[in-house]
Coordinates of C-alpha atoms in Angstrom, one line a residue:
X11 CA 41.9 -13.3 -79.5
X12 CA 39.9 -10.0 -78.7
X13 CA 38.9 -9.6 -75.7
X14 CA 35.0 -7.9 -75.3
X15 CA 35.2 -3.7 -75.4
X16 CA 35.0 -3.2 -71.4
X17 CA 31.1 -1.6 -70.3
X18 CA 31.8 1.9 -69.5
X19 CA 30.1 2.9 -65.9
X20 CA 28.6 6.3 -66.0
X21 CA 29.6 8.7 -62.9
X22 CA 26.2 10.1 -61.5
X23 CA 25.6 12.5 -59.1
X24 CA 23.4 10.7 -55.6
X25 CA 19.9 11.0 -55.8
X26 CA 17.9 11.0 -52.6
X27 CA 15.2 8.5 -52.9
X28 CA 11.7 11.0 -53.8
X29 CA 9.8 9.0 -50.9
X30 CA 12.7 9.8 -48.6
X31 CA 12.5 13.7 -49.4
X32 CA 9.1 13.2 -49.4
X33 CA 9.0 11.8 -45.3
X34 CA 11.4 14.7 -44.4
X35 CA 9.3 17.8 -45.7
X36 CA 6.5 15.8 -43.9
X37 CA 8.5 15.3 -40.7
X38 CA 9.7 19.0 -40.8
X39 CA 6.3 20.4 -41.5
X40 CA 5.3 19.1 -38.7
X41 CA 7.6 20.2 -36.4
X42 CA 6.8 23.3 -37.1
X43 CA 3.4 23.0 -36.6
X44 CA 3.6 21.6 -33.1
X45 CA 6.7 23.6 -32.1
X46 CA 3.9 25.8 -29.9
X47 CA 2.8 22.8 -28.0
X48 CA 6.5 21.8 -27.7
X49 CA 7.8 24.9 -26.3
X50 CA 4.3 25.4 -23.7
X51 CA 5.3 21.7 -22.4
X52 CA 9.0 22.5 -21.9
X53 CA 8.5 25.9 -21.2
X54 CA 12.2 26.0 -18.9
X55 CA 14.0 24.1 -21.3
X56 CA 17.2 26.9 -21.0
X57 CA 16.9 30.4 -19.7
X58 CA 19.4 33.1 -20.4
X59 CA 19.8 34.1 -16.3
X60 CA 22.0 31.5 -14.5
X61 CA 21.1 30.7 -10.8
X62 CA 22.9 33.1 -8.8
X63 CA 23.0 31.3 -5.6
X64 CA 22.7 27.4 -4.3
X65 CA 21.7 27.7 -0.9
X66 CA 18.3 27.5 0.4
X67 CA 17.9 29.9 2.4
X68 CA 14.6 32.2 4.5
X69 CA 14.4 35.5 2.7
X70 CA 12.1 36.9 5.4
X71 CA 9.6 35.8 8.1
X72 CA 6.0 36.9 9.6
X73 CA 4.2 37.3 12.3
X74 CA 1.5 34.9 12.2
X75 CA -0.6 37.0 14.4
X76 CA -0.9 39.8 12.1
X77 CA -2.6 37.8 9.3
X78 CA -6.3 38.8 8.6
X79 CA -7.1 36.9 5.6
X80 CA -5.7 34.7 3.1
X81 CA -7.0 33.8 -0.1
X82 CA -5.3 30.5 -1.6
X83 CA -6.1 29.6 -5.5
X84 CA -4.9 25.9 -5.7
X85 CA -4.6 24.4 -9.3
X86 CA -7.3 23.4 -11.1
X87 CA -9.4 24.2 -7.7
X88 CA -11.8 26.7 -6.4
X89 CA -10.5 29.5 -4.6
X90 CA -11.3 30.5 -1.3
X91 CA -10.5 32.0 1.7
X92 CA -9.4 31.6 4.8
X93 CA -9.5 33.7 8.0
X94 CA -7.2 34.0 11.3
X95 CA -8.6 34.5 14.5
X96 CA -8.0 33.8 18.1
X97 CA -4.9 32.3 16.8
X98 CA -6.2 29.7 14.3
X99 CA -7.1 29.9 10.6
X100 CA -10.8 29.1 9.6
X101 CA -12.4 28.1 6.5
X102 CA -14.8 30.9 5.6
X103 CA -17.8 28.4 3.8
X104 CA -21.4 30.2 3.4
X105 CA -20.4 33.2 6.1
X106 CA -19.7 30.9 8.8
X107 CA -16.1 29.9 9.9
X108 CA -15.1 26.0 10.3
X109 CA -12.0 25.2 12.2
X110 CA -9.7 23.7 9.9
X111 CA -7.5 20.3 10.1
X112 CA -4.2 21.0 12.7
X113 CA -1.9 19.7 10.6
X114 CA -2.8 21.9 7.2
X115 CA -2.9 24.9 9.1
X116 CA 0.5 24.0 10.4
X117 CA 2.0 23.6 6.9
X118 CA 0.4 27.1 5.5
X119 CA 1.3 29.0 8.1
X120 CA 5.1 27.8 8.0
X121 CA 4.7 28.6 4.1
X122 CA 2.9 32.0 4.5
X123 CA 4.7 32.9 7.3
X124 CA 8.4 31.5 6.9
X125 CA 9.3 32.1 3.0
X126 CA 12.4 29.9 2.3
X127 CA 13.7 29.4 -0.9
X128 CA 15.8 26.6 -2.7
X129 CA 18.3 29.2 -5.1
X130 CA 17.7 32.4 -6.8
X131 CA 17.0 32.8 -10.5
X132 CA 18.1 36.5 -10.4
X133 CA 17.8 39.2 -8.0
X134 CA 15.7 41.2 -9.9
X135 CA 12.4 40.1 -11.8
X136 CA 12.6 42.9 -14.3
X137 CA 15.5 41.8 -15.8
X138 CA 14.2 38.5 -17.1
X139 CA 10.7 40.1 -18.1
X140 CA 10.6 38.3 -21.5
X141 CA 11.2 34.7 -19.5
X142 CA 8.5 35.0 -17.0
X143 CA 6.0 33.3 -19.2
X144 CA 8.2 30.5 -19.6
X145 CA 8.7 30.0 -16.4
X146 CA 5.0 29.6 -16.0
X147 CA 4.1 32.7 -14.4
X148 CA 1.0 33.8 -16.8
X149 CA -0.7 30.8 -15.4
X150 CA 1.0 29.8 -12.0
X151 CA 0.1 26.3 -10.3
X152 CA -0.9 27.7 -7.1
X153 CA -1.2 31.7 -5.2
X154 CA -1.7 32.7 -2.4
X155 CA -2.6 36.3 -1.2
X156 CA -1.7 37.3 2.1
X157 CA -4.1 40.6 3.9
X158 CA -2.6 41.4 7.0
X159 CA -4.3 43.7 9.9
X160 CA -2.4 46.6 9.2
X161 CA -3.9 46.5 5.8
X162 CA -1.1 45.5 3.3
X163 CA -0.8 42.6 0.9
X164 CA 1.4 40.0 -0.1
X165 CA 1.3 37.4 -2.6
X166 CA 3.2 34.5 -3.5
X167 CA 3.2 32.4 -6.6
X168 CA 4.6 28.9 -8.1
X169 CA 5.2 28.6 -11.8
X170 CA 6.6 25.9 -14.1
X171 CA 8.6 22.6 -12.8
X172 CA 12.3 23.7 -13.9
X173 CA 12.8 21.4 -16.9
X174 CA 14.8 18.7 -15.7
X175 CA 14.4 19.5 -12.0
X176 CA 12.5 18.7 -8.8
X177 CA 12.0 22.6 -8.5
X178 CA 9.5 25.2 -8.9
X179 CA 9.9 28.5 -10.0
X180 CA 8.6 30.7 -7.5
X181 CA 8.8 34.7 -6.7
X182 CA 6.9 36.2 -3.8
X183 CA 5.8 39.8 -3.6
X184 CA 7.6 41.2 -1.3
X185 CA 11.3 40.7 -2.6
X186 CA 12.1 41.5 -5.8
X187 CA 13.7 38.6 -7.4
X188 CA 12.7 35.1 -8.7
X189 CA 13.8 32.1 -6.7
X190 CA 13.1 28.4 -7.1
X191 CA 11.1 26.4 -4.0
X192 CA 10.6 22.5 -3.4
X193 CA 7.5 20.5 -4.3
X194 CA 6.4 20.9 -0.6
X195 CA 5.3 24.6 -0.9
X196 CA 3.0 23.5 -4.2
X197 CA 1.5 20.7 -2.6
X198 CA 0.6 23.0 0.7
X199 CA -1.1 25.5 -1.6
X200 CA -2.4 23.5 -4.0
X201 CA -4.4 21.8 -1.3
X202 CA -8.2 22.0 -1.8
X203 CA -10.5 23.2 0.6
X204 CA -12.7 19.9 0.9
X205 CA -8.8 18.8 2.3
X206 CA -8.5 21.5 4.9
X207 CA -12.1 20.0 7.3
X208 CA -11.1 17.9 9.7
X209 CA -13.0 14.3 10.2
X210 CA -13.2 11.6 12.8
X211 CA -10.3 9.5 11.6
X212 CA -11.0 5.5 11.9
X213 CA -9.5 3.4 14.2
X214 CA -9.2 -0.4 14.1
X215 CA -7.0 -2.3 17.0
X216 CA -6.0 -5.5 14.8
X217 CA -5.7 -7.9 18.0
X218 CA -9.4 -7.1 18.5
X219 CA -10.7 -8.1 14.9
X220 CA -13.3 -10.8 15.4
X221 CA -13.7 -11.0 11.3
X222 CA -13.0 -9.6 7.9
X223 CA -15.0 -10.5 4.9
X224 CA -13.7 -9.0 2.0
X225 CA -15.3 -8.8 -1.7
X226 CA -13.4 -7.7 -4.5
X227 CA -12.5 -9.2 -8.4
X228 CA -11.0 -12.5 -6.7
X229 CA -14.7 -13.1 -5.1
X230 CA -15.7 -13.1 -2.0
X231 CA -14.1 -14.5 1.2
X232 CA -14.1 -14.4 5.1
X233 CA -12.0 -14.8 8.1
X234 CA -12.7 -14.8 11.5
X235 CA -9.7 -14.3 14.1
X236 CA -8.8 -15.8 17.5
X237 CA -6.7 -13.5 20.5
X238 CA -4.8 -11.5 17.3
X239 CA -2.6 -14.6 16.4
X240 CA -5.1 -17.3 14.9
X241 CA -7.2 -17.3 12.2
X242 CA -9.1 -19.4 9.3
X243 CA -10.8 -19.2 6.0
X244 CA -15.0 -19.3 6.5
X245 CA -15.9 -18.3 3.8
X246 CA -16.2 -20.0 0.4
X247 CA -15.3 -22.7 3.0
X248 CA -13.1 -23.4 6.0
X249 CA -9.3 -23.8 5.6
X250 CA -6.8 -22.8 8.1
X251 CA -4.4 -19.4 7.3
X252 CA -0.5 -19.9 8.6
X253 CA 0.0 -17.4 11.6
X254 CA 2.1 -15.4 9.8
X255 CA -0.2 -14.9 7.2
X256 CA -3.3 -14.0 10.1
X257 CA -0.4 -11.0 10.8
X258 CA -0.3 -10.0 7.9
X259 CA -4.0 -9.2 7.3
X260 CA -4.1 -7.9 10.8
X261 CA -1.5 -5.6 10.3
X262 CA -3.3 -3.7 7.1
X263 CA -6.3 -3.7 9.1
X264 CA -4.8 -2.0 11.5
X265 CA -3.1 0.3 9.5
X266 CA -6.2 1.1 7.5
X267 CA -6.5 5.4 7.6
X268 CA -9.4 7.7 5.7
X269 CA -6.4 9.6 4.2
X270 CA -8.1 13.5 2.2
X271 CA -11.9 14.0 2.5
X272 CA -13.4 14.4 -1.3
X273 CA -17.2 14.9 -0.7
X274 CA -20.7 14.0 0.5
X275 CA -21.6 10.2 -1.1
X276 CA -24.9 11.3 -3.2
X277 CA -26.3 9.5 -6.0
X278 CA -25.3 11.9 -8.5
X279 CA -21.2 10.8 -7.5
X280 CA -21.5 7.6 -6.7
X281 CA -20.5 6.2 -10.2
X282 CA -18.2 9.0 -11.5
X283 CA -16.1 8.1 -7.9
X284 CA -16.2 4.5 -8.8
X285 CA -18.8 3.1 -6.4
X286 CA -21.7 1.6 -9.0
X287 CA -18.7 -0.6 -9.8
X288 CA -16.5 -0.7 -6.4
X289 CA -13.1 -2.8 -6.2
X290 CA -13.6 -4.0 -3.0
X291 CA -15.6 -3.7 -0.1
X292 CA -14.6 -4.3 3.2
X293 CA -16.4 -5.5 6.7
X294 CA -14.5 -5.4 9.5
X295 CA -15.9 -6.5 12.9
X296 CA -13.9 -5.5 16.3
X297 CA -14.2 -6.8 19.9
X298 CA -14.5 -4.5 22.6
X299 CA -11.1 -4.4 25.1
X300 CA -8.1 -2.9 26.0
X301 CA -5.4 -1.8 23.1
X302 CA -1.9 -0.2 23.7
X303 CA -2.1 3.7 22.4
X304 CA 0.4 6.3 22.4
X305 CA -1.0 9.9 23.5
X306 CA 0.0 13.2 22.5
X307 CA 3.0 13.0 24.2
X308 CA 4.2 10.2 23.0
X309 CA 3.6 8.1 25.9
X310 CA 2.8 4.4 25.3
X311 CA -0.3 3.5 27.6
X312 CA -3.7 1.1 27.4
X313 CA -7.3 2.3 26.7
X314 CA -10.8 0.9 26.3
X315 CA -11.3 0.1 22.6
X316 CA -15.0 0.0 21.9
X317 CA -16.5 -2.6 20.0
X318 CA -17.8 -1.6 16.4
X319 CA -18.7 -2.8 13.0
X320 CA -16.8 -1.1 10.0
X321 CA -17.8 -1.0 5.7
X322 CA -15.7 0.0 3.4
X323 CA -16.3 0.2 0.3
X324 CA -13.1 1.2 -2.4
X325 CA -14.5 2.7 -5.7
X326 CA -11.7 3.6 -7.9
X327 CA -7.7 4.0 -8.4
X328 CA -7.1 7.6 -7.9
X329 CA -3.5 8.3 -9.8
X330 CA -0.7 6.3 -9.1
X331 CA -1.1 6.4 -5.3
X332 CA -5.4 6.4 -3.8
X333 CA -8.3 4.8 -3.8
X334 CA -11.6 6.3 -3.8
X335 CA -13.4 5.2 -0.5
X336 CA -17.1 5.8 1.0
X337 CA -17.8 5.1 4.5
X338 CA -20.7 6.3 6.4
X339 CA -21.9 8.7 3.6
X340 CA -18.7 10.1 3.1
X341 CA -15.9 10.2 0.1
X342 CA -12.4 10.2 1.0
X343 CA -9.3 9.2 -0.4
X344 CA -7.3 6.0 0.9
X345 CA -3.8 5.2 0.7
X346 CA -3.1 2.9 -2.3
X347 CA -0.2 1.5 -0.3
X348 CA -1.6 0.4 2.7
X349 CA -5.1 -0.8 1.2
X350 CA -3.2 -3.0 -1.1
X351 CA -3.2 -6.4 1.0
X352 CA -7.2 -6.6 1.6
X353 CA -8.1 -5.0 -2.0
X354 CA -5.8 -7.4 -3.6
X355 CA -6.8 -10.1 -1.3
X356 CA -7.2 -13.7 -3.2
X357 CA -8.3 -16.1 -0.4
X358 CA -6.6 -19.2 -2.6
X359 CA -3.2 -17.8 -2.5
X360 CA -3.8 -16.7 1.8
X361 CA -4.6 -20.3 3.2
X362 CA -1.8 -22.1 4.5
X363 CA 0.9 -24.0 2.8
X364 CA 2.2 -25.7 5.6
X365 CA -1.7 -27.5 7.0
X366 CA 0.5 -29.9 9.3
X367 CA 1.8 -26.6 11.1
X368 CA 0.2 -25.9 14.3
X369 CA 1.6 -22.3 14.6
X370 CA 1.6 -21.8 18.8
X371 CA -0.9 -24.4 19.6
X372 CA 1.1 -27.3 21.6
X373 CA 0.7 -30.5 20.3
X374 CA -0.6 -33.8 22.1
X375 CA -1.4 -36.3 19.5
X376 CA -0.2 -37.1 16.1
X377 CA -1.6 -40.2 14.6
X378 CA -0.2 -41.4 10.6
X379 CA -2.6 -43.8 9.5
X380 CA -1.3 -46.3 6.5
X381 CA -2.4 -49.1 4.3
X382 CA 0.2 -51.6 5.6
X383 CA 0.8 -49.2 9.8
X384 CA -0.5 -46.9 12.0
X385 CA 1.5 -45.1 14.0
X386 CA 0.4 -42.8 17.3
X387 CA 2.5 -40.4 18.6
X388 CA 1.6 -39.0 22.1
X389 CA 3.1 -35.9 23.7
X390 CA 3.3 -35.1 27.4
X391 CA 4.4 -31.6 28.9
X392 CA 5.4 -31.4 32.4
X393 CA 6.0 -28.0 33.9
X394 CA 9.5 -27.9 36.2
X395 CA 9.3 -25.0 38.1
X396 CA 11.0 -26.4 41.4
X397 CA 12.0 -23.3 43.7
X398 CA 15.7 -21.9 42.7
X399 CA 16.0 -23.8 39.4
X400 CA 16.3 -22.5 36.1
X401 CA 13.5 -22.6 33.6
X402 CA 14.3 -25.7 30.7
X403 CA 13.0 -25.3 27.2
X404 CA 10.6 -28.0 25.5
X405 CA 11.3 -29.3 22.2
X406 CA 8.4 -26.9 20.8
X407 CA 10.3 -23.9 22.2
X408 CA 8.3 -23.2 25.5
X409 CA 10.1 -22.0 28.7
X410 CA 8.9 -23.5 32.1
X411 CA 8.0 -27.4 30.6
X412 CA 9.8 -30.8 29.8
X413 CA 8.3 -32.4 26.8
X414 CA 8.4 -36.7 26.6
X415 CA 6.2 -38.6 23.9
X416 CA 5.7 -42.0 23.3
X417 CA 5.7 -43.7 19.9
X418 CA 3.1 -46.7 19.9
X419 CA 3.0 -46.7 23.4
X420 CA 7.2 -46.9 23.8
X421 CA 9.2 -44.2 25.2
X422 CA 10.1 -42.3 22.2
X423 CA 13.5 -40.3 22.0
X424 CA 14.0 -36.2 22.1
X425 CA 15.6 -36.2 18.9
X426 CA 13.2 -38.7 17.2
X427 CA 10.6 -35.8 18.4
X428 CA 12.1 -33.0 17.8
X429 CA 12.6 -33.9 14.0
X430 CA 9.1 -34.9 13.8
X431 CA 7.9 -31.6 15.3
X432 CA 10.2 -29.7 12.5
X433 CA 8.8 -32.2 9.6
X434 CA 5.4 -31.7 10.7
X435 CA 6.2 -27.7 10.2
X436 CA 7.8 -28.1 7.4
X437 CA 5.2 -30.3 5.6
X438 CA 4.7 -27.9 2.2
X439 CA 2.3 -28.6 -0.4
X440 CA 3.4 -27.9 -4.2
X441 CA 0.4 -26.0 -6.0
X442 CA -3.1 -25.9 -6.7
X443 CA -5.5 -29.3 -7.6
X444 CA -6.3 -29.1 -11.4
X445 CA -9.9 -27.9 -12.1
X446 CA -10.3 -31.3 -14.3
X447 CA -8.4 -33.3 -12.0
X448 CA -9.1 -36.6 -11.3
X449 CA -8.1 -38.3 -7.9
X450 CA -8.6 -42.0 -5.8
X451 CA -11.9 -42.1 -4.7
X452 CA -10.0 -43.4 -0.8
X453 CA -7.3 -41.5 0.8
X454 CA -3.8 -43.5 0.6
X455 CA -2.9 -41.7 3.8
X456 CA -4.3 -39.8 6.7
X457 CA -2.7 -37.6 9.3
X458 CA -4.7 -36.3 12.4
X459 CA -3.3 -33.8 14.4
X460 CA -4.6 -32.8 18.2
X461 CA -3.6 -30.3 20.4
X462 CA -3.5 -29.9 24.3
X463 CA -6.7 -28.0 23.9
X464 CA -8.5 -30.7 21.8
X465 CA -8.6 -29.3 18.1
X466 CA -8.4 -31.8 15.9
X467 CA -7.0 -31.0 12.3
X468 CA -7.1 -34.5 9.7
X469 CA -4.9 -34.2 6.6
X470 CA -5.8 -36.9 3.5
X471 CA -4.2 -37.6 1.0
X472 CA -5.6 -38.9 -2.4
X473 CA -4.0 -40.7 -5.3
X474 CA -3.7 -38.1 -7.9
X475 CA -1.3 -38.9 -10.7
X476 CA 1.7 -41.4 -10.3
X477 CA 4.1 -38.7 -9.0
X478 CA 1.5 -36.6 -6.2
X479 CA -1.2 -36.7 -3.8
X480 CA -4.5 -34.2 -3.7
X481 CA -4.2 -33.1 -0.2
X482 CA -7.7 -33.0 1.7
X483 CA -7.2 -30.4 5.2
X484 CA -10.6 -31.2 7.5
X485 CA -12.4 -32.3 4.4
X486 CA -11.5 -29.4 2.0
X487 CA -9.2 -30.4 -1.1
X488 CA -7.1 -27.1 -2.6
X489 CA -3.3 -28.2 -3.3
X490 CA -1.3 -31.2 -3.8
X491 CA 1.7 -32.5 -2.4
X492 CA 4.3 -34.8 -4.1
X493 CA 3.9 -38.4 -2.9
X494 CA 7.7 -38.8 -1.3
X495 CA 6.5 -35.9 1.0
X496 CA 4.9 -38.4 3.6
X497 CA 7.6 -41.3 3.2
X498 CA 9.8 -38.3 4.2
X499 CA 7.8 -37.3 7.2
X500 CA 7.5 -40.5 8.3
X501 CA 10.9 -41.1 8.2
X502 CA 12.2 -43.0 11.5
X503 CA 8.8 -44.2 13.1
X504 CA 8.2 -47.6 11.1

């Protein structure tokens, strides 16, 4: 039998696929176009002139006192000038001289005055001539010239970031090599001058704050305060806040600073700094009386805090780390960090979790109320304080006191209490109510809580689904709780 003639397979040459070559001329065209814009953003990306040394290290210092003028031209800023005399720089504005913030002038005379360097590029600028463009000296970030009263002149510049560093190129006139300097000498002279004016910085004592009402995308909201340590919701209604939680708020109040001074609020601003549309605005209200402050010294003593009413009102992010911020006809700029808490504030998630907890407020009367049982727990505190004993400890953690309740009238025992006290704390609810929820038109159980001073605090809760209860706190229903919770809290009493 013959067997088929074999198909012969023809050798070919590979062929790159026409779209394929097509992509790559493309690609490469390209390239070559934007290799300009390439090289200008990586202007560093290798230089011929290794770094010579790696120390950092003060090439030479000056008298401050012999300084006459200085003109600083910050990035993307107006120039101007600034003046020494009597000892202090000034801000030369319209012919007149304004005393300038302590702390700037601190920081540019250190930088004028005290040139330190990170390494050197080379000891001699003329031997990297064809580089200094590259290393972003036709355009520097920031200069500063330096007249001094004898009548000679210095200047320092800051050129490119060093591509894949934290450093800046730098050279300064009166050496002549090129070093590299740390980001701190570009932010001091890239400072603008609206920066350099000092302002009456805002102070709020947070133990003092009567109330805070806060509106921002989450709506609106308010919360008044008690002795630094209490406080509750008021506003879209009234819901107690866990202590902790009161601390919290307090604390950013507090902490709340006018950080750079921008410009005068006008209407012609007002919407390109973000106030026709503002993130939040804040209204703070302080107490008048006494507040621990530290003094110049750093000595910890008490002054008369006045009492005063504060607005806010937070325009705009400002990059990755401000807010925009008017207050009394003024722009500043506000720390993104500690601002955070109140412009981020959502009243729903700062009400308390735990309604059975008390925080410090001492107990007196806890009555559960049940189809089938009701159940009264009274507590009585006694204070032991007979001459030469030791202090005792209640069983809600207070020196000075023994603690004894009764259950239904019947002595009840410490242990029995003490596990009650800690269930009552630890009483959580699970989440929010549905919107469409729909719940037992009676509550299945009630809890009313008194304290030694008489406030009265009534938790209900309501049939929701086979598996929870709607939790109602002095009327006001947000979260629900899962219906073992109160079998568990009433564990031991019936």
């Amino acid at each position: 039998m013959q067997h088929p003639p074999k198909k012969r397979i023809r050798k070919t040459s590979r062929r790159w696929p026409v779209w394929l070559m097509g992509a790559a001329l493309v690609l490469s065209a390209a390239f070559v176009l934007l290799l300009p814009a390439i090289q200008k953003t990586f202007p560093a990306g290798r230089l011929d002139y290794e770094i010579v040394e790696s120390t950092v290290r003060t090439i030479a210092t000056r008298e401050a006192e012999q300084l006459d003028t200085v003109t600083i031209y910050p990035d993307g800023k107006s120039s101007y000038p600034l003046c020494m005399r009597n000892g202090a720089l000034m801000l030369e504005q319209n012919g007149t001289l304004a005393p300038i913030d302590q702390t700037y002038q601190t920081r540019i005379l250190e930088t004028l005055t005290r040139i330190t360097v990170q390494n050197t590029v080379t000891q001699d600028a003329a031997e990297a001539a064809d580089e200094l463009e590259a290393m972003g000296f036709s355009a520097p970030l920031c200069r500063a010239v330096v007249r001094y009263l004898d009548g000679s002149e210095e200047t320092m510049e800051v050129g490119s970031l060093v591509h894949g560093g934290t450093e800046y190129y730098y050279r300064w006139s009166g050496a002549p090599g090129i070093y590299l300097c740390d980001s701190g000498v570009l932010e001091t002279l890239s400072v603008s001058q609206n920066l350099l004016l000092p302002f009456q910085q805002v102070s709020v004592v947070g133990s003092l704050v009567d109330s805070l009402r806060i509106q921002n995308a989450n709506g609106e909201c308010a919360f008044a305060f008690e002795t630094g340590t209490r406080g509750e919701l008021t506003a879209p209604c009234r819901y107690p806040v866990a202590d902790d939680t009161v601390q919290t708020l307090l604390t950013a109040i507090g902490q709340f600073r006018l950080g750079a001074y921008e410009a005068p609020l006008t209407q012609e601003n007002s919407a390109a700094y973000g106030f026709d549309q503002p993130l939040c605005v804040l209204q703070i209200t302080q107490r008048e009386g006494l507040s621990n402050v530290i003094t110049e010294d750093g000595t910890l003593t008490t002054a008369q805090s006045p009492a005063q009413s504060l607005r806010f009102v937070i325009g705009r992010e400002e990059g990755d780390f401000f807010y925009t911020c008017a207050y009394q006809g003024d722009i500043y700029l506000i720390s993104r960090f500690l601002a955070e808490t109140l412009v981020q504030a959502d009243w729903r998630r700062l009400i308390s979790r735990t309604p059975a907890a008390m925080g410090d407020r001492p107990l007196g009367e806890v009555v559960f109320e049940l189809p089938d049982t009701t159940v009264e727990v009274r507590i009585t505190r006694t204070e032991i304080l007979p001459e030469g004993s030791e202090p005792e400890t209640d069983a809600g953690g207070e020196e000075g006191s023994r603690t004894s309740a009764t259950l239904n009238g019947r002595s009840m025992p410490q242990e029995q209490l003490e596990l009650l006290l800690d269930g009552l704390n630890a009483f959580t609810v699970e989440g929010d109510i549905p919107s469409n929820a729909v719940y037992a038109a009676e509550p299945r159980w009630r809890i009313t809580l008194v304290t030694e001073t008489g406030d009265i605090r009534q938790l209900e809760g309501y049939r929701l689904d086979v598996f929870s209860d709607a939790v109602s706190v002095n009327g006001v229903r947000c979260h629900y709780v899962y219906n073992q919770a109160i079998d568990v809290l009433m564990t031991g009493l019936v």
